[in-house]
mmCIF file of C-alpha atoms in Angstrom:
data_model
loop_
_atom_site.group_PDB
_atom_site.id
_atom_site.type_symbol
_atom_site.label_atom_id
_atom_site.label_comp_id
_atom_site.label_asym_id
_atom_site.label_seq_id
_atom_site.Cartn_x
_atom_site.Cartn_y
_atom_site.Cartn_z
ATOM 1 C CA UNK A 16 15.852 6.356 13.133
ATOM 2 C CA UNK A 17 12.889 3.884 13.378
ATOM 3 C CA UNK A 18 9.772 4.019 11.510
ATOM 4 C CA UNK A 19 7.271 6.643 12.909
ATOM 5 C CA UNK A 20 4.354 6.819 10.768
ATOM 6 C CA UNK A 21 2.419 4.563 8.301
ATOM 7 C CA UNK A 22 0.045 5.930 5.717
ATOM 8 C CA UNK A 23 -2.568 3.594 4.194
ATOM 9 C CA UNK A 24 -4.526 4.348 1.197
ATOM 10 C CA UNK A 25 -7.204 2.381 -0.663
ATOM 11 C CA UNK A 26 -7.219 2.482 -4.457
ATOM 12 C CA UNK A 27 -9.306 4.870 -6.362
ATOM 13 C CA UNK A 28 -12.771 4.231 -7.908
ATOM 14 C CA UNK A 29 -12.488 1.287 -10.402
ATOM 15 C CA UNK A 30 -14.673 -0.720 -12.894
ATOM 16 C CA UNK A 31 -16.169 -3.897 -11.713
ATOM 17 C CA UNK A 32 -16.150 -7.657 -12.543
ATOM 18 C CA UNK A 33 -18.298 -10.630 -11.939
ATOM 19 C CA UNK A 34 -17.593 -14.306 -11.009
ATOM 20 C CA UNK A 35 -19.458 -17.617 -11.603
ATOM 21 C CA UNK A 36 -19.399 -18.932 -8.158
ATOM 22 C CA UNK A 37 -19.557 -22.586 -9.269
ATOM 23 C CA UNK A 38 -16.743 -22.518 -11.916
ATOM 24 C CA UNK A 39 -14.639 -19.799 -10.633
ATOM 25 C CA UNK A 40 -14.672 -18.103 -14.066
ATOM 26 C CA UNK A 41 -14.227 -14.248 -13.653
ATOM 27 C CA UNK A 42 -15.352 -11.792 -16.342
ATOM 28 C CA UNK A 43 -15.470 -7.930 -16.828
ATOM 29 C CA UNK A 44 -17.512 -5.819 -19.222
ATOM 30 C CA UNK A 45 -14.587 -3.399 -19.589
ATOM 31 C CA UNK A 46 -11.243 -5.107 -20.602
ATOM 32 C CA UNK A 47 -8.299 -4.709 -18.189
ATOM 33 C CA UNK A 48 -4.998 -3.341 -19.381
ATOM 34 C CA UNK A 49 -3.375 -6.544 -18.037
ATOM 35 C CA UNK A 50 -6.134 -8.890 -19.557
ATOM 36 C CA UNK A 51 -7.016 -10.097 -16.209
ATOM 37 C CA UNK A 52 -10.746 -9.718 -15.267
ATOM 38 C CA UNK A 53 -10.117 -9.126 -11.543
ATOM 39 C CA UNK A 54 -7.373 -6.558 -12.306
ATOM 40 C CA UNK A 55 -9.419 -3.563 -13.760
ATOM 41 C CA UNK A 56 -8.159 -0.053 -14.241
ATOM 42 C CA UNK A 57 -9.578 3.136 -12.503
ATOM 43 C CA UNK A 58 -12.417 4.842 -14.027
ATOM 44 C CA UNK A 59 -11.877 8.487 -15.144
ATOM 45 C CA UNK A 60 -13.304 9.462 -11.697
ATOM 46 C CA UNK A 61 -10.927 7.195 -9.948
ATOM 47 C CA UNK A 62 -7.924 8.800 -11.909
ATOM 48 C CA UNK A 63 -8.949 12.236 -10.685
ATOM 49 C CA UNK A 64 -9.175 10.724 -7.142
ATOM 50 C CA UNK A 65 -5.602 9.434 -7.485
ATOM 51 C CA UNK A 66 -4.341 12.924 -8.616
ATOM 52 C CA UNK A 67 -5.986 14.616 -5.625
ATOM 53 C CA UNK A 68 -4.444 11.939 -3.349
ATOM 54 C CA UNK A 69 -0.987 12.521 -4.736
ATOM 55 C CA UNK A 70 -1.109 16.239 -4.095
ATOM 56 C CA UNK A 71 -2.297 15.485 -0.533
ATOM 57 C CA UNK A 72 0.437 12.967 0.268
ATOM 58 C CA UNK A 73 3.036 15.594 -0.824
ATOM 59 C CA UNK A 74 1.969 17.569 2.183
ATOM 60 C CA UNK A 75 2.390 14.904 4.817
ATOM 61 C CA UNK A 76 4.636 15.330 7.843
ATOM 62 C CA UNK A 77 6.879 13.260 8.055
ATOM 63 C CA UNK A 78 7.134 13.082 4.359
ATOM 64 C CA UNK A 79 6.836 9.678 2.666
ATOM 65 C CA UNK A 80 10.267 7.838 2.513
ATOM 66 C CA UNK A 81 9.180 4.550 0.755
ATOM 67 C CA UNK A 82 6.167 3.305 -1.184
ATOM 68 C CA UNK A 83 4.544 -0.143 -1.182
ATOM 69 C CA UNK A 84 1.704 -1.145 -3.160
ATOM 70 C CA UNK A 85 -0.440 -4.245 -3.959
ATOM 71 C CA UNK A 86 0.557 -5.255 -7.576
ATOM 72 C CA UNK A 87 -2.938 -5.080 -8.913
ATOM 73 C CA UNK A 88 -3.289 -2.490 -11.705
ATOM 74 C CA UNK A 89 -5.711 -0.298 -9.657
ATOM 75 C CA UNK A 90 -3.360 0.142 -6.847
ATOM 76 C CA UNK A 91 -0.274 0.778 -8.896
ATOM 77 C CA UNK A 92 -2.393 3.253 -10.910
ATOM 78 C CA UNK A 93 -3.685 5.019 -7.791
ATOM 79 C CA UNK A 94 -0.171 5.530 -6.152
ATOM 80 C CA UNK A 95 1.675 6.395 -9.500
ATOM 81 C CA UNK A 96 0.677 10.178 -9.570
ATOM 82 C CA UNK A 97 2.264 10.573 -6.202
ATOM 83 C CA UNK A 98 5.443 8.717 -7.222
ATOM 84 C CA UNK A 99 5.621 10.924 -10.394
ATOM 85 C CA UNK A 100 5.452 14.090 -8.094
ATOM 86 C CA UNK A 101 8.266 12.770 -6.006
ATOM 87 C CA UNK A 102 10.344 12.056 -9.085
ATOM 88 C CA UNK A 103 9.814 15.652 -10.353
ATOM 89 C CA UNK A 104 10.722 16.810 -6.805
ATOM 90 C CA UNK A 105 13.784 14.881 -6.546
ATOM 91 C CA UNK A 106 14.925 16.135 -10.145
ATOM 92 C CA UNK A 107 14.375 19.640 -9.220
ATOM 93 C CA UNK A 108 16.571 19.235 -6.013
ATOM 94 C CA UNK A 109 19.291 17.384 -7.816
ATOM 95 C CA UNK A 110 19.445 20.236 -10.440
ATOM 96 C CA UNK A 111 19.453 22.864 -7.613
ATOM 97 C CA UNK A 112 22.310 20.846 -5.938
ATOM 98 C CA UNK A 113 24.315 20.717 -9.278
ATOM 99 C CA UNK A 114 23.909 24.450 -9.850
ATOM 100 C CA UNK A 115 24.967 25.292 -6.252
ATOM 101 C CA UNK A 116 28.054 22.878 -6.469
ATOM 102 C CA UNK A 117 29.143 24.561 -9.926
ATOM 103 C CA UNK A 118 28.691 28.053 -8.546
ATOM 104 C CA UNK A 119 30.625 27.217 -5.253
ATOM 105 C CA UNK A 120 33.477 25.537 -7.238
ATOM 106 C CA UNK A 121 33.696 28.340 -9.698
ATOM 107 C CA UNK A 122 34.010 31.059 -6.968
ATOM 108 C CA UNK A 123 36.569 28.931 -5.215
ATOM 109 C CA UNK A 124 38.757 27.579 -7.842
ATOM 110 C CA UNK A 125 38.203 29.109 -11.161
ATOM 111 C CA UNK A 126 36.528 27.973 -14.372
ATOM 112 C CA UNK A 127 38.675 24.987 -15.283
ATOM 113 C CA UNK A 128 38.531 23.368 -11.762
ATOM 114 C CA UNK A 129 34.749 23.915 -11.480
ATOM 115 C CA UNK A 130 33.941 21.461 -14.091
ATOM 116 C CA UNK A 131 35.599 18.635 -12.290
ATOM 117 C CA UNK A 132 34.416 19.526 -8.888
ATOM 118 C CA UNK A 133 30.819 19.996 -9.934
ATOM 119 C CA UNK A 134 30.654 16.614 -11.607
ATOM 120 C CA UNK A 135 32.116 14.954 -8.519
ATOM 121 C CA UNK A 136 30.036 16.851 -6.119
ATOM 122 C CA UNK A 137 26.890 16.480 -8.121
ATOM 123 C CA UNK A 138 27.516 12.784 -8.575
ATOM 124 C CA UNK A 139 27.969 12.469 -4.713
ATOM 125 C CA UNK A 140 24.805 14.264 -4.092
ATOM 126 C CA UNK A 141 23.033 11.881 -6.386
ATOM 127 C CA UNK A 142 24.558 8.760 -4.907
ATOM 128 C CA UNK A 143 23.368 9.831 -1.456
ATOM 129 C CA UNK A 144 20.090 10.665 -2.668
ATOM 130 C CA UNK A 145 19.736 7.261 -4.367
ATOM 131 C CA UNK A 146 20.468 5.608 -1.170
ATOM 132 C CA UNK A 147 17.608 7.036 0.678
ATOM 133 C CA UNK A 148 15.186 9.475 -1.013
ATOM 134 C CA UNK A 149 14.977 7.395 -4.286
ATOM 135 C CA UNK A 150 12.865 4.753 -2.359
ATOM 136 C CA UNK A 151 9.803 7.223 -2.653
ATOM 137 C CA UNK A 152 10.256 7.398 -6.357
ATOM 138 C CA UNK A 153 9.893 3.623 -6.838
ATOM 139 C CA UNK A 154 7.083 1.232 -6.167
ATOM 140 C CA UNK A 155 7.851 -1.867 -4.086
ATOM 141 C CA UNK A 156 5.025 -4.481 -5.290
ATOM 142 C CA UNK A 157 4.059 -6.238 -2.243
ATOM 143 C CA UNK A 158 1.797 -9.253 -2.504
ATOM 144 C CA UNK A 159 1.292 -9.448 1.186
ATOM 145 C CA UNK A 160 -1.221 -6.445 0.821
ATOM 146 C CA UNK A 161 -2.986 -7.854 -2.209
ATOM 147 C CA UNK A 162 -6.752 -8.253 -2.497
ATOM 148 C CA UNK A 163 -8.689 -10.531 -0.293
ATOM 149 C CA UNK A 164 -10.557 -13.513 -2.017
ATOM 150 C CA UNK A 165 -12.678 -15.966 -0.096
ATOM 151 C CA UNK A 166 -11.978 -19.630 0.151
ATOM 152 C CA UNK A 167 -12.760 -21.445 -3.004
ATOM 153 C CA UNK A 168 -12.396 -24.856 -4.591
ATOM 154 C CA UNK A 169 -10.828 -23.105 -7.521
ATOM 155 C CA UNK A 170 -7.732 -20.842 -7.941
ATOM 156 C CA UNK A 171 -8.312 -17.071 -7.981
ATOM 157 C CA UNK A 172 -6.572 -15.007 -10.538
ATOM 158 C CA UNK A 173 -3.473 -12.986 -9.316
ATOM 159 C CA UNK A 174 -1.768 -9.918 -10.495
ATOM 160 C CA UNK A 175 0.120 -9.603 -13.946
ATOM 161 C CA UNK A 176 3.646 -10.658 -14.365
ATOM 162 C CA UNK A 177 6.367 -8.333 -13.124
ATOM 163 C CA UNK A 178 7.549 -7.730 -16.722
ATOM 164 C CA UNK A 179 4.273 -6.626 -17.804
ATOM 165 C CA UNK A 180 3.641 -4.368 -14.859
ATOM 166 C CA UNK A 181 7.119 -2.882 -15.312
ATOM 167 C CA UNK A 182 6.190 -2.031 -18.993
ATOM 168 C CA UNK A 183 2.939 -0.262 -17.675
ATOM 169 C CA UNK A 184 4.445 1.342 -14.578
ATOM 170 C CA UNK A 185 8.007 2.333 -15.133
ATOM 171 C CA UNK A 186 8.438 3.035 -11.259
ATOM 172 C CA UNK A 187 7.666 -0.690 -10.562
ATOM 173 C CA UNK A 188 10.561 -2.056 -8.637
ATOM 174 C CA UNK A 189 11.350 -5.462 -10.228
ATOM 175 C CA UNK A 190 14.140 -6.207 -7.846
ATOM 176 C CA UNK A 191 11.805 -6.218 -4.688
ATOM 177 C CA UNK A 192 10.914 -9.592 -3.137
ATOM 178 C CA UNK A 193 7.450 -9.771 -1.391
ATOM 179 C CA UNK A 194 7.265 -10.716 2.186
ATOM 180 C CA UNK A 195 4.135 -12.784 1.716
ATOM 181 C CA UNK A 196 1.801 -14.250 -0.891
ATOM 182 C CA UNK A 197 -1.903 -14.917 -0.519
ATOM 183 C CA UNK A 198 -2.960 -18.535 -1.231
ATOM 184 C CA UNK A 199 -4.410 -18.910 -4.758
ATOM 185 C CA UNK A 200 -7.526 -20.662 -3.308
ATOM 186 C CA UNK A 201 -8.546 -17.815 -1.089
ATOM 187 C CA UNK A 202 -8.503 -17.181 2.594
ATOM 188 C CA UNK A 203 -10.486 -17.200 5.584
ATOM 189 C CA UNK A 204 -10.714 -13.873 7.808
ATOM 190 C CA UNK A 205 -8.256 -15.474 10.200
ATOM 191 C CA UNK A 206 -5.872 -16.342 7.388
ATOM 192 C CA UNK A 207 -6.024 -12.721 5.960
ATOM 193 C CA UNK A 208 -5.186 -11.324 9.322
ATOM 194 C CA UNK A 209 -2.299 -13.683 9.763
ATOM 195 C CA UNK A 210 -1.116 -12.718 6.290
ATOM 196 C CA UNK A 211 -1.314 -8.970 6.848
ATOM 197 C CA UNK A 212 0.420 -9.298 10.484
ATOM 198 C CA UNK A 213 3.326 -11.290 9.045
ATOM 199 C CA UNK A 214 3.553 -8.711 6.054
ATOM 200 C CA UNK A 215 3.573 -5.554 8.332
ATOM 201 C CA UNK A 216 6.251 -7.080 10.522
ATOM 202 C CA UNK A 217 8.437 -7.501 7.618
ATOM 203 C CA UNK A 218 7.746 -3.996 6.279
ATOM 204 C CA UNK A 219 8.206 -2.346 9.597
ATOM 205 C CA UNK A 220 11.526 -4.315 10.276
ATOM 206 C CA UNK A 221 12.920 -3.334 6.866
ATOM 207 C CA UNK A 222 11.862 0.435 7.276
ATOM 208 C CA UNK A 223 13.422 0.314 10.558
ATOM 209 C CA UNK A 224 16.683 -1.057 9.248
ATOM 210 C CA UNK A 225 16.690 1.419 6.242
ATOM 211 C CA UNK A 226 16.084 4.494 8.632
ATOM 212 C CA UNK A 227 12.718 5.324 7.018
ATOM 213 C CA UNK A 228 10.433 7.578 8.984
ATOM 214 C CA UNK A 229 7.327 7.192 6.998
ATOM 215 C CA UNK A 230 5.797 4.598 4.565
ATOM 216 C CA UNK A 231 2.789 4.568 2.268
ATOM 217 C CA UNK A 232 0.812 1.359 1.512
ATOM 218 C CA UNK A 233 -1.737 1.407 -1.398
ATOM 219 C CA UNK A 234 -4.137 -1.583 -0.967
ATOM 220 C CA UNK A 235 -7.631 -2.724 -1.057
ATOM 221 C CA UNK A 236 -10.633 -2.322 1.218
ATOM 222 C CA UNK A 237 -10.471 -5.462 3.174
ATOM 223 C CA UNK A 238 -6.799 -5.026 3.938
ATOM 224 C CA UNK A 239 -7.367 -1.323 4.823
ATOM 225 C CA UNK A 240 -9.906 -2.408 7.613
ATOM 226 C CA UNK A 241 -7.825 -5.404 8.791
ATOM 227 C CA UNK A 242 -4.594 -3.395 9.045
ATOM 228 C CA UNK A 243 -6.335 -0.681 11.112
ATOM 229 C CA UNK A 244 -7.281 -3.507 13.692
ATOM 230 C CA UNK A 245 -3.882 -5.184 13.523
ATOM 231 C CA UNK A 246 -1.836 -2.049 13.975
ATOM 232 C CA UNK A 247 -3.933 -0.668 16.861
ATOM 233 C CA UNK A 248 -4.579 -3.924 18.305
ATOM 234 C CA UNK A 249 -8.407 -3.051 18.556
ATOM 235 C CA UNK A 250 -10.326 -6.089 17.192
ATOM 236 C CA UNK A 251 -14.112 -5.811 17.538
ATOM 237 C CA UNK A 252 -16.425 -8.462 18.831
ATOM 238 C CA UNK A 253 -18.001 -8.893 15.370
ATOM 239 C CA UNK A 254 -16.156 -8.733 12.037
ATOM 240 C CA UNK A 255 -18.921 -6.347 10.586
ATOM 241 C CA UNK A 256 -18.143 -3.708 13.219
ATOM 242 C CA UNK A 257 -18.132 -0.022 11.854
ATOM 243 C CA UNK A 258 -14.641 0.761 13.019
ATOM 244 C CA UNK A 259 -12.018 1.330 10.570
ATOM 245 C CA UNK A 260 -13.290 2.749 7.181
ATOM 246 C CA UNK A 261 -12.200 2.018 3.562
ATOM 247 C CA UNK A 262 -13.261 4.703 1.123
ATOM 248 C CA UNK A 263 -11.747 5.092 -2.281
ATOM 249 C CA UNK A 264 -8.609 6.998 -2.023
ATOM 250 C CA UNK A 265 -9.232 7.443 1.642
ATOM 251 C CA UNK A 266 -6.186 7.966 3.751
ATOM 252 C CA UNK A 267 -5.417 6.410 7.251
ATOM 253 C CA UNK A 268 -2.585 7.586 9.355
ATOM 254 C CA UNK A 269 -0.978 5.436 12.096
ATOM 255 C CA UNK A 270 1.738 6.713 14.460
ATOM 256 C CA UNK A 271 4.131 4.591 16.324
ATOM 257 C CA UNK A 272 3.448 4.550 20.132
ATOM 258 C CA UNK A 273 6.277 4.760 22.782
ATOM 259 C CA UNK A 274 7.523 1.284 23.557
ATOM 260 C CA UNK A 275 6.330 1.421 27.285
ATOM 261 C CA UNK A 276 2.871 2.693 26.343
ATOM 262 C CA UNK A 277 2.194 0.098 23.659
ATOM 263 C CA UNK A 278 -1.134 -1.820 24.000
ATOM 264 C CA UNK A 279 -0.085 -5.128 22.856
ATOM 265 C CA UNK A 280 -2.818 -6.822 21.105
ATOM 266 C CA UNK A 281 -6.002 -5.944 23.053
ATOM 267 C CA UNK A 282 -8.095 -8.411 21.220
ATOM 268 C CA UNK A 283 -8.465 -10.940 18.239
ATOM 269 C CA UNK A 284 -11.130 -11.739 15.714
ATOM 270 C CA UNK A 285 -13.880 -14.112 16.955
ATOM 271 C CA UNK A 286 -12.579 -16.701 14.595
ATOM 272 C CA UNK A 287 -9.256 -17.558 16.433
ATOM 273 C CA UNK A 288 -7.249 -19.545 13.835
ATOM 274 C CA UNK A 289 -4.657 -18.698 13.418
ATOM 275 C CA UNK A 290 -3.681 -15.872 15.821
ATOM 276 C CA UNK A 291 -1.057 -13.101 15.168
ATOM 277 C CA UNK A 292 2.228 -14.343 16.324
ATOM 278 C CA UNK A 293 3.627 -13.392 19.691
ATOM 279 C CA UNK A 294 6.723 -12.155 18.019
ATOM 280 C CA UNK A 295 4.609 -9.696 15.855
ATOM 281 C CA UNK A 296 3.034 -8.314 19.061
ATOM 282 C CA UNK A 297 6.402 -8.193 20.774
ATOM 283 C CA UNK A 298 7.866 -6.317 17.762
ATOM 284 C CA UNK A 299 5.013 -3.557 18.279
ATOM 285 C CA UNK A 300 3.152 -4.627 14.972
ATOM 286 C CA UNK A 301 -0.018 -5.626 16.959
ATOM 287 C CA UNK A 302 -1.241 -2.768 18.965
ATOM 288 C CA UNK A 303 1.951 -0.777 18.491
ATOM 289 C CA UNK A 304 0.311 2.079 16.665
ATOM 290 C CA UNK A 305 -2.312 4.723 17.215
ATOM 291 C CA UNK A 306 -4.801 5.756 14.476
ATOM 292 C CA UNK A 307 -4.836 9.527 13.836
ATOM 293 C CA UNK A 308 -6.780 9.482 10.570
ATOM 294 C CA UNK A 309 -9.435 7.073 9.491
ATOM 295 C CA UNK A 310 -9.766 6.879 5.877
ATOM 296 C CA UNK A 311 -9.802 10.592 5.649
ATOM 297 C CA UNK A 312 -11.358 11.967 2.334
ATOM 298 C CA UNK A 313 -11.408 15.628 3.266
ATOM 299 C CA UNK A 314 -9.025 16.371 0.364
ATOM 300 C CA UNK A 315 -11.085 14.554 -2.297
ATOM 301 C CA UNK A 316 -13.591 16.613 -4.211
ATOM 302 C CA UNK A 317 -16.269 14.056 -3.969
ATOM 303 C CA UNK A 318 -15.494 13.295 -0.351
ATOM 304 C CA UNK A 319 -16.195 9.810 1.052
ATOM 305 C CA UNK A 320 -17.162 7.278 -1.740
ATOM 306 C CA UNK A 321 -17.777 3.500 -1.964
ATOM 307 C CA UNK A 322 -17.316 2.676 1.550
ATOM 308 C CA UNK A 323 -17.002 -0.987 2.357
ATOM 309 C CA UNK A 324 -16.996 -3.303 5.485
ATOM 310 C CA UNK A 325 -16.825 -7.065 6.396
ATOM 311 C CA UNK A 326 -19.887 -9.191 6.383
ATOM 312 C CA UNK A 327 -18.252 -12.507 7.028
ATOM 313 C CA UNK A 328 -15.905 -15.042 5.377
ATOM 314 C CA UNK A 329 -16.524 -14.921 1.674
ATOM 315 C CA UNK A 330 -16.487 -18.673 1.047
ATOM 316 C CA UNK A 331 -17.399 -20.242 -2.185
ATOM 317 C CA UNK A 332 -19.512 -23.412 -2.863
ATOM 318 C CA UNK A 333 -17.987 -26.501 -1.484
ATOM 319 C CA UNK A 334 -15.656 -24.724 1.042
ATOM 320 C CA UNK A 335 -18.116 -24.249 3.889
ATOM 321 C CA UNK A 336 -19.957 -21.099 4.671
ATOM 322 C CA UNK A 337 -21.772 -19.352 1.773
ATOM 323 C CA UNK A 338 -21.957 -15.981 3.774
ATOM 324 C CA UNK A 339 -21.890 -13.237 1.066
ATOM 325 C CA UNK A 340 -21.228 -15.644 -1.841
ATOM 326 C CA UNK A 341 -23.884 -14.124 -3.933
ATOM 327 C CA UNK A 342 -22.342 -10.657 -3.747
ATOM 328 C CA UNK A 343 -18.592 -11.598 -3.979
ATOM 329 C CA UNK A 344 -18.117 -9.979 -7.421
ATOM 330 C CA UNK A 345 -18.867 -6.463 -6.041
ATOM 331 C CA UNK A 346 -17.806 -7.009 -2.399
ATOM 332 C CA UNK A 347 -14.352 -5.341 -2.638
ATOM 333 C CA UNK A 348 -15.077 -2.204 -4.687
#
């Protein structure tokens, strides 16, 4: 069964950082658990938001089959409460299956036979579960949906090492290989669009091959907005258009269109280099999805908070445009 639904969430309320735009030195007033200034933890309010999001995600139809997240701490921290709920749910299901198998074997074959049968049947159930539902109890760390940093003459900090993140988040899947990586010296808006398009093509293709019905992506504000434009194929005339929203812990929902009804890439960003590939459009990535929820926050006690939108390319000194350079440190809250 092909992928039907994509859930996109933005991370919760976090602490901030600052950057010296001439040297590229990042700093934060509150130390990060990973020791990286641009990798802060959620605030207490953000943690509350993540728990409310987790409860809401458990009610989704179709239910989440697989979890992807930006490997920055705030995103992993945001999606972890949901993964923990799914782990608890899976454990309860396995216990019920084992009790049922034991009772059935006992009633049919007697006490001595039931022990061996319950073990084999229970193991078989667990094996089947591991082949599919276990994917929602692990987090696939995808660098292709990482934070967006503007073009710069210096390298931006990246996420922490997989080994450190695994020690902090046990559900972190170290075996997963990312589809894309952002350039260390930042990106233009067109490059961000190309990166996310290629990433989504890979994720959708993999989910189709694995028979996943629904996937959740936990990412950042810029990616949330750009993903909305890519998936629907609805690119505004100006990048600062108020189209797709990105509130903290907001949930966007995209449903796959019928093949013959797809609107394949109705537009592009005004900055036309590079364009999404024809292959991605043909595969139903660009314009292959309809938006049914746009950063919905109705399930959050505080409602819509810390909305964000594009202003322009966030380029640093000596890379061209200086649009929004003065506020880059707070741009992607």
